Each structure stands twice: as C-alpha cells, then as structure tokens.
C-alpha cells in the first residue's frame, strides 16, 4: 500500500475523528482521547496538516452536508 504500519494507524485514527466530528457532539478533547491521539493539540495539528483547518472548522463545514452515496 506504500504506507508504513504507523502511517496506516494514524490514517485510521484521523478518519475515525472525522467521522465522530460529523456524527457526534463530543468535544475535541473527548475525540482526541477516543481516537488515540496523545492530546488535543496533536489532533488539531493533524487536521491542520491534512486538511488545513481545525476540527471545529471541519465540523461546521461537513456536519450538515447530505451523505454521499
């Protein structure tokens, strides 16, 4: 797949966080803990690195979009 095990795990954590941001009202702190990030700052850095936005911005942008089929 071209990914190391560490990269694959990080990607899964990130995707899980994206899903929870859209589907739940959990705080960023709760999400960071639930998704296996070492702390909130690490989760925020991951969103900035991959999406150039914060988790809060992601939630606002994607929460009310219709599901893609």
PDB file of N, CA and C in Angstrom:
ATOM      1  N   UNK A   1       0.799  -1.201   0.000  1.00  0.00           N
ATOM      2  CA  UNK A   1       0.000   0.000   0.000  1.00  0.00           C
ATOM      3  C   UNK A   1       0.842   1.266   0.000  1.00  0.00           C
ATOM      4  N   UNK A   2       2.148   1.130   0.202  1.00  0.00           N
ATOM      5  CA  UNK A   2       3.013   2.292   0.228  1.00  0.00           C
ATOM      6  C   UNK A   2       2.998   3.028   1.553  1.00  0.00           C
ATOM      7  N   UNK A   3       2.355   2.467   2.575  1.00  0.00           N
ATOM      8  CA  UNK A   3       2.285   3.094   3.887  1.00  0.00           C
ATOM      9  C   UNK A   3       2.945   2.207   4.914  1.00  0.00           C
ATOM     10  N   UNK A   4       3.590   2.839   5.875  1.00  0.00           N
ATOM     11  CA  UNK A   4       4.106   2.075   6.996  1.00  0.00           C
ATOM     12  C   UNK A   4       2.946   1.747   7.931  1.00  0.00           C
ATOM     13  N   UNK A   5       3.171   0.837   8.841  1.00  0.00           N
ATOM     14  CA  UNK A   5       2.140   0.492   9.819  1.00  0.00           C
ATOM     15  C   UNK A   5       1.761   1.730  10.629  1.00  0.00           C
ATOM     16  N   UNK A   6       2.739   2.509  11.023  1.00  0.00           N
ATOM     17  CA  UNK A   6       2.478   3.726  11.798  1.00  0.00           C
ATOM     18  C   UNK A   6       1.590   4.695  11.004  1.00  0.00           C
ATOM     19  N   UNK A   7       1.878   4.886   9.732  1.00  0.00           N
ATOM     20  CA  UNK A   7       1.078   5.773   8.884  1.00  0.00           C
ATOM     21  C   UNK A   7      -0.351   5.257   8.722  1.00  0.00           C
ATOM     22  N   UNK A   8      -0.493   3.945   8.568  1.00  0.00           N
ATOM     23  CA  UNK A   8      -1.824   3.348   8.412  1.00  0.00           C
ATOM     24  C   UNK A   8      -2.653   3.530   9.680  1.00  0.00           C
ATOM     25  N   UNK A   9      -2.037   3.362  10.828  1.00  0.00           N
ATOM     26  CA  UNK A   9      -2.743   3.551  12.099  1.00  0.00           C
ATOM     27  C   UNK A   9      -3.135   5.016  12.259  1.00  0.00           C
ATOM     28  N   UNK A  10      -2.218   5.929  11.945  1.00  0.00           N
ATOM     29  CA  UNK A  10      -2.502   7.362  12.051  1.00  0.00           C
ATOM     30  C   UNK A  10      -3.653   7.748  11.131  1.00  0.00           C
ATOM     31  N   UNK A  11      -3.674   7.182   9.936  1.00  0.00           N
ATOM     32  CA  UNK A  11      -4.755   7.481   8.987  1.00  0.00           C
ATOM     33  C   UNK A  11      -6.097   6.995   9.536  1.00  0.00           C
ATOM     34  N   UNK A  12      -6.132   5.813  10.126  1.00  0.00           N
ATOM     35  CA  UNK A  12      -7.371   5.273  10.701  1.00  0.00           C
ATOM     36  C   UNK A  12      -7.857   6.142  11.856  1.00  0.00           C
ATOM     37  N   UNK A  13      -6.926   6.584  12.711  1.00  0.00           N
ATOM     38  CA  UNK A  13      -7.298   7.464  13.818  1.00  0.00           C
ATOM     39  C   UNK A  13      -7.916   8.753  13.288  1.00  0.00           C
ATOM     40  N   UNK A  14      -7.281   9.309  12.267  1.00  0.00           N
ATOM     41  CA  UNK A  14      -7.750  10.558  11.685  1.00  0.00           C
ATOM     42  C   UNK A  14      -9.139  10.384  11.075  1.00  0.00           C
ATOM     43  N   UNK A  15      -9.349   9.320  10.307  1.00  0.00           N
ATOM     44  CA  UNK A  15     -10.651   9.063   9.688  1.00  0.00           C
ATOM     45  C   UNK A  15     -11.738   8.853  10.750  1.00  0.00           C
ATOM     46  N   UNK A  16     -11.372   8.171  11.833  1.00  0.00           N
ATOM     47  CA  UNK A  16     -12.327   7.961  12.928  1.00  0.00           C
ATOM     48  C   UNK A  16     -12.708   9.307  13.550  1.00  0.00           C
ATOM     49  N   UNK A  17     -11.733  10.177  13.747  1.00  0.00           N
ATOM     50  CA  UNK A  17     -12.002  11.507  14.300  1.00  0.00           C
ATOM     51  C   UNK A  17     -12.912  12.309  13.369  1.00  0.00           C
ATOM     52  N   UNK A  18     -12.651  12.254  12.056  1.00  0.00           N
ATOM     53  CA  UNK A  18     -13.517  12.941  11.094  1.00  0.00           C
ATOM     54  C   UNK A  18     -14.963  12.465  11.238  1.00  0.00           C
ATOM     55  N   UNK A  19     -15.142  11.160  11.290  1.00  0.00           N
ATOM     56  CA  UNK A  19     -16.476  10.572  11.396  1.00  0.00           C
ATOM     57  C   UNK A  19     -17.182  11.023  12.672  1.00  0.00           C
ATOM     58  N   UNK A  20     -16.466  11.005  13.787  1.00  0.00           N
ATOM     59  CA  UNK A  20     -17.077  11.405  15.053  1.00  0.00           C
ATOM     60  C   UNK A  20     -17.400  12.893  15.077  1.00  0.00           C
ATOM     61  N   UNK A  21     -16.578  13.705  14.451  1.00  0.00           N
ATOM     62  CA  UNK A  21     -16.868  15.142  14.390  1.00  0.00           C
ATOM     63  C   UNK A  21     -18.178  15.398  13.665  1.00  0.00           C
ATOM     64  N   UNK A  22     -18.434  14.634  12.638  1.00  0.00           N
ATOM     65  CA  UNK A  22     -19.652  14.814  11.848  1.00  0.00           C
ATOM     66  C   UNK A  22     -20.875  14.240  12.565  1.00  0.00           C
ATOM     67  N   UNK A  23     -20.709  13.094  13.199  1.00  0.00           N
ATOM     68  CA  UNK A  23     -21.862  12.355  13.717  1.00  0.00           C
ATOM     69  C   UNK A  23     -22.159  12.544  15.198  1.00  0.00           C
ATOM     70  N   UNK A  24     -21.248  13.182  15.954  1.00  0.00           N
ATOM     71  CA  UNK A  24     -21.479  13.337  17.397  1.00  0.00           C
ATOM     72  C   UNK A  24     -21.285  14.786  17.816  1.00  0.00           C
ATOM     73  N   UNK A  25     -21.639  15.059  19.046  1.00  0.00           N
ATOM     74  CA  UNK A  25     -21.414  16.373  19.642  1.00  0.00           C
ATOM     75  C   UNK A  25     -20.262  16.333  20.641  1.00  0.00           C
ATOM     76  N   UNK A  26     -19.453  15.299  20.583  1.00  0.00           N
ATOM     77  CA  UNK A  26     -18.325  15.184  21.504  1.00  0.00           C
ATOM     78  C   UNK A  26     -17.366  16.353  21.321  1.00  0.00           C
ATOM     79  N   UNK A  27     -16.730  16.738  22.414  1.00  0.00           N
ATOM     80  CA  UNK A  27     -15.744  17.810  22.344  1.00  0.00           C
ATOM     81  C   UNK A  27     -14.489  17.300  21.645  1.00  0.00           C
ATOM     82  N   UNK A  28     -13.664  18.235  21.225  1.00  0.00           N
ATOM     83  CA  UNK A  28     -12.402  17.870  20.584  1.00  0.00           C
ATOM     84  C   UNK A  28     -11.536  17.084  21.577  1.00  0.00           C
ATOM     85  N   UNK A  29     -11.599  17.448  22.844  1.00  0.00           N
ATOM     86  CA  UNK A  29     -10.844  16.728  23.869  1.00  0.00           C
ATOM     87  C   UNK A  29     -11.291  15.275  23.960  1.00  0.00           C
ATOM     88  N   UNK A  30     -12.606  15.067  23.953  1.00  0.00           N
ATOM     89  CA  UNK A  30     -13.137  13.697  24.011  1.00  0.00           C
ATOM     90  C   UNK A  30     -12.741  12.903  22.775  1.00  0.00           C
ATOM     91  N   UNK A  31     -12.818  13.545  21.610  1.00  0.00           N
ATOM     92  CA  UNK A  31     -12.461  12.868  20.366  1.00  0.00           C
ATOM     93  C   UNK A  31     -11.001  12.475  20.346  1.00  0.00           C
ATOM     94  N   UNK A  32     -10.140  13.388  20.770  1.00  0.00           N
ATOM     95  CA  UNK A  32      -8.704  13.100  20.781  1.00  0.00           C
ATOM     96  C   UNK A  32      -8.437  11.861  21.619  1.00  0.00           C
ATOM     97  N   UNK A  33      -9.050  11.801  22.786  1.00  0.00           N
ATOM     98  CA  UNK A  33      -8.865  10.653  23.674  1.00  0.00           C
ATOM     99  C   UNK A  33      -9.438   9.377  23.055  1.00  0.00           C
ATOM    100  N   UNK A  34     -10.645   9.463  22.544  1.00  0.00           N
ATOM    101  CA  UNK A  34     -11.312   8.281  21.983  1.00  0.00           C
ATOM    102  C   UNK A  34     -10.600   7.743  20.748  1.00  0.00           C
ATOM    103  N   UNK A  35      -9.978   8.623  19.976  1.00  0.00           N
ATOM    104  CA  UNK A  35      -9.344   8.203  18.717  1.00  0.00           C
ATOM    105  C   UNK A  35      -7.870   7.859  18.872  1.00  0.00           C
ATOM    106  N   UNK A  36      -7.353   7.945  20.087  1.00  0.00           N
ATOM    107  CA  UNK A  36      -5.986   7.507  20.335  1.00  0.00           C
ATOM    108  C   UNK A  36      -4.914   8.558  20.114  1.00  0.00           C
ATOM    109  N   UNK A  37      -5.308   9.835  20.036  1.00  0.00           N
ATOM    110  CA  UNK A  37      -4.306  10.899  19.932  1.00  0.00           C
ATOM    111  C   UNK A  37      -3.758  11.168  21.330  1.00  0.00           C
ATOM    112  N   UNK A  38      -2.502  11.542  21.410  1.00  0.00           N
ATOM    113  CA  UNK A  38      -1.881  11.739  22.716  1.00  0.00           C
ATOM    114  C   UNK A  38      -2.493  12.911  23.476  1.00  0.00           C
ATOM    115  N   UNK A  39      -2.976  13.908  22.753  1.00  0.00           N
ATOM    116  CA  UNK A  39      -3.653  15.037  23.380  1.00  0.00           C
ATOM    117  C   UNK A  39      -4.410  15.826  22.312  1.00  0.00           C
ATOM    118  N   UNK A  40      -5.136  16.823  22.764  1.00  0.00           N
ATOM    119  CA  UNK A  40      -5.944  17.635  21.853  1.00  0.00           C
ATOM    120  C   UNK A  40      -5.086  18.343  20.819  1.00  0.00           C
ATOM    121  N   UNK A  41      -3.957  18.860  21.262  1.00  0.00           N
ATOM    122  CA  UNK A  41      -3.067  19.590  20.357  1.00  0.00           C
ATOM    123  C   UNK A  41      -2.618  18.722  19.189  1.00  0.00           C
ATOM    124  N   UNK A  42      -2.357  17.454  19.445  1.00  0.00           N
ATOM    125  CA  UNK A  42      -1.930  16.536  18.389  1.00  0.00           C
ATOM    126  C   UNK A  42      -3.039  16.333  17.360  1.00  0.00           C
ATOM    127  N   UNK A  43      -4.274  16.227  17.829  1.00  0.00           N
ATOM    128  CA  UNK A  43      -5.407  16.093  16.912  1.00  0.00           C
ATOM    129  C   UNK A  43      -5.561  17.353  16.062  1.00  0.00           C
ATOM    130  N   UNK A  44      -5.471  18.502  16.690  1.00  0.00           N
ATOM    131  CA  UNK A  44      -5.598  19.767  15.963  1.00  0.00           C
ATOM    132  C   UNK A  44      -4.483  19.903  14.923  1.00  0.00           C
ATOM    133  N   UNK A  45      -3.266  19.517  15.295  1.00  0.00           N
ATOM    134  CA  UNK A  45      -2.146  19.567  14.343  1.00  0.00           C
ATOM    135  C   UNK A  45      -2.395  18.653  13.152  1.00  0.00           C
ATOM    136  N   UNK A  46      -2.960  17.473  13.399  1.00  0.00           N
ATOM    137  CA  UNK A  46      -3.250  16.531  12.314  1.00  0.00           C
ATOM    138  C   UNK A  46      -4.272  17.135  11.351  1.00  0.00           C
ATOM    139  N   UNK A  47      -5.301  17.767  11.873  1.00  0.00           N
ATOM    140  CA  UNK A  47      -6.292  18.398  10.995  1.00  0.00           C
ATOM    141  C   UNK A  47      -5.671  19.538  10.197  1.00  0.00           C
ATOM    142  N   UNK A  48      -4.850  20.327  10.846  1.00  0.00           N
ATOM    143  CA  UNK A  48      -4.186  21.418  10.121  1.00  0.00           C
ATOM    144  C   UNK A  48      -3.267  20.889   9.031  1.00  0.00           C
ATOM    145  N   UNK A  49      -2.561  19.817   9.318  1.00  0.00           N
ATOM    146  CA  UNK A  49      -1.621  19.238   8.351  1.00  0.00           C
ATOM    147  C   UNK A  49      -2.343  18.623   7.158  1.00  0.00           C
ATOM    148  N   UNK A  50      -3.396  17.854   7.418  1.00  0.00           N
ATOM    149  CA  UNK A  50      -4.057  17.123   6.338  1.00  0.00           C
ATOM    150  C   UNK A  50      -5.151  17.913   5.628  1.00  0.00           C
ATOM    151  N   UNK A  51      -5.841  18.800   6.354  1.00  0.00           N
ATOM    152  CA  UNK A  51      -6.990  19.483   5.768  1.00  0.00           C
ATOM    153  C   UNK A  51      -6.882  21.002   5.794  1.00  0.00           C
ATOM    154  N   UNK A  52      -5.837  21.522   6.396  1.00  0.00           N
ATOM    155  CA  UNK A  52      -5.644  22.963   6.529  1.00  0.00           C
ATOM    156  C   UNK A  52      -6.831  23.635   7.211  1.00  0.00           C
ATOM    157  N   UNK A  53      -7.378  22.971   8.216  1.00  0.00           N
ATOM    158  CA  UNK A  53      -8.452  23.537   9.035  1.00  0.00           C
ATOM    159  C   UNK A  53      -8.435  22.868  10.398  1.00  0.00           C
ATOM    160  N   UNK A  54      -9.098  23.492  11.349  1.00  0.00           N
ATOM    161  CA  UNK A  54      -9.196  22.916  12.687  1.00  0.00           C
ATOM    162  C   UNK A  54     -10.340  21.896  12.719  1.00  0.00           C
ATOM    163  N   UNK A  55     -10.377  21.056  13.750  1.00  0.00           N
ATOM    164  CA  UNK A  55     -11.511  20.138  13.878  1.00  0.00           C
ATOM    165  C   UNK A  55     -12.854  20.876  13.947  1.00  0.00           C
ATOM    166  N   UNK A  56     -12.889  22.018  14.620  1.00  0.00           N
ATOM    167  CA  UNK A  56     -14.133  22.799  14.693  1.00  0.00           C
ATOM    168  C   UNK A  56     -14.578  23.310  13.336  1.00  0.00           C
ATOM    169  N   UNK A  57     -13.630  23.782  12.550  1.00  0.00           N
ATOM    170  CA  UNK A  57     -13.953  24.239  11.195  1.00  0.00           C
ATOM    171  C   UNK A  57     -14.456  23.081  10.341  1.00  0.00           C
ATOM    172  N   UNK A  58     -13.818  21.913  10.486  1.00  0.00           N
ATOM    173  CA  UNK A  58     -14.244  20.719   9.751  1.00  0.00           C
ATOM    174  C   UNK A  58     -15.684  20.371  10.118  1.00  0.00           C
ATOM    175  N   UNK A  59     -15.980  20.381  11.410  1.00  0.00           N
ATOM    176  CA  UNK A  59     -17.325  20.026  11.871  1.00  0.00           C
ATOM    177  C   UNK A  59     -18.358  20.981  11.277  1.00  0.00           C
ATOM    178  N   UNK A  60     -18.088  22.270  11.331  1.00  0.00           N
ATOM    179  CA  UNK A  60     -19.036  23.248  10.775  1.00  0.00           C
ATOM    180  C   UNK A  60     -19.235  23.050   9.280  1.00  0.00           C
ATOM    181  N   UNK A  61     -18.158  22.756   8.574  1.00  0.00           N
ATOM    182  CA  UNK A  61     -18.236  22.638   7.121  1.00  0.00           C
ATOM    183  C   UNK A  61     -18.948  21.368   6.665  1.00  0.00           C
ATOM    184  N   UNK A  62     -18.735  20.262   7.374  1.00  0.00           N
ATOM    185  CA  UNK A  62     -19.216  18.970   6.876  1.00  0.00           C
ATOM    186  C   UNK A  62     -20.401  18.379   7.627  1.00  0.00           C
ATOM    187  N   UNK A  63     -20.753  18.913   8.754  1.00  0.00           N
ATOM    188  CA  UNK A  63     -21.804  18.296   9.563  1.00  0.00           C
ATOM    189  C   UNK A  63     -23.146  18.237   8.864  1.00  0.00           C
ATOM    190  N   UNK A  64     -23.564  19.276   8.221  1.00  0.00           N
ATOM    191  CA  UNK A  64     -24.910  19.318   7.658  1.00  0.00           C
ATOM    192  C   UNK A  64     -24.978  19.008   6.174  1.00  0.00           C
ATOM    193  N   UNK A  65     -23.917  18.471   5.642  1.00  0.00           N
ATOM    194  CA  UNK A  65     -23.945  18.081   4.219  1.00  0.00           C
ATOM    195  C   UNK A  65     -24.706  16.786   4.063  1.00  0.00           C
ATOM    196  N   UNK A  66     -25.419  16.631   2.948  1.00  0.00           N
ATOM    197  CA  UNK A  66     -26.083  15.342   2.699  1.00  0.00           C
ATOM    198  C   UNK A  66     -25.051  14.242   2.507  1.00  0.00           C
ATOM    199  N   UNK A  67     -25.402  13.047   2.905  1.00  0.00           N
ATOM    200  CA  UNK A  67     -24.495  11.901   2.778  1.00  0.00           C
ATOM    201  C   UNK A  67     -24.241  11.610   1.300  1.00  0.00           C
ATOM    202  N   UNK A  68     -23.006  11.270   0.989  1.00  0.00           N
ATOM    203  CA  UNK A  68     -22.647  10.898  -0.379  1.00  0.00           C
ATOM    204  C   UNK A  68     -22.976   9.429  -0.584  1.00  0.00           C
ATOM    205  N   UNK A  69     -23.585   9.096  -1.670  1.00  0.00           N
ATOM    206  CA  UNK A  69     -23.978   7.700  -1.953  1.00  0.00           C
ATOM    207  C   UNK A  69     -22.915   7.022  -2.763  1.00  0.00           C
TER     208      UNK A  69
END
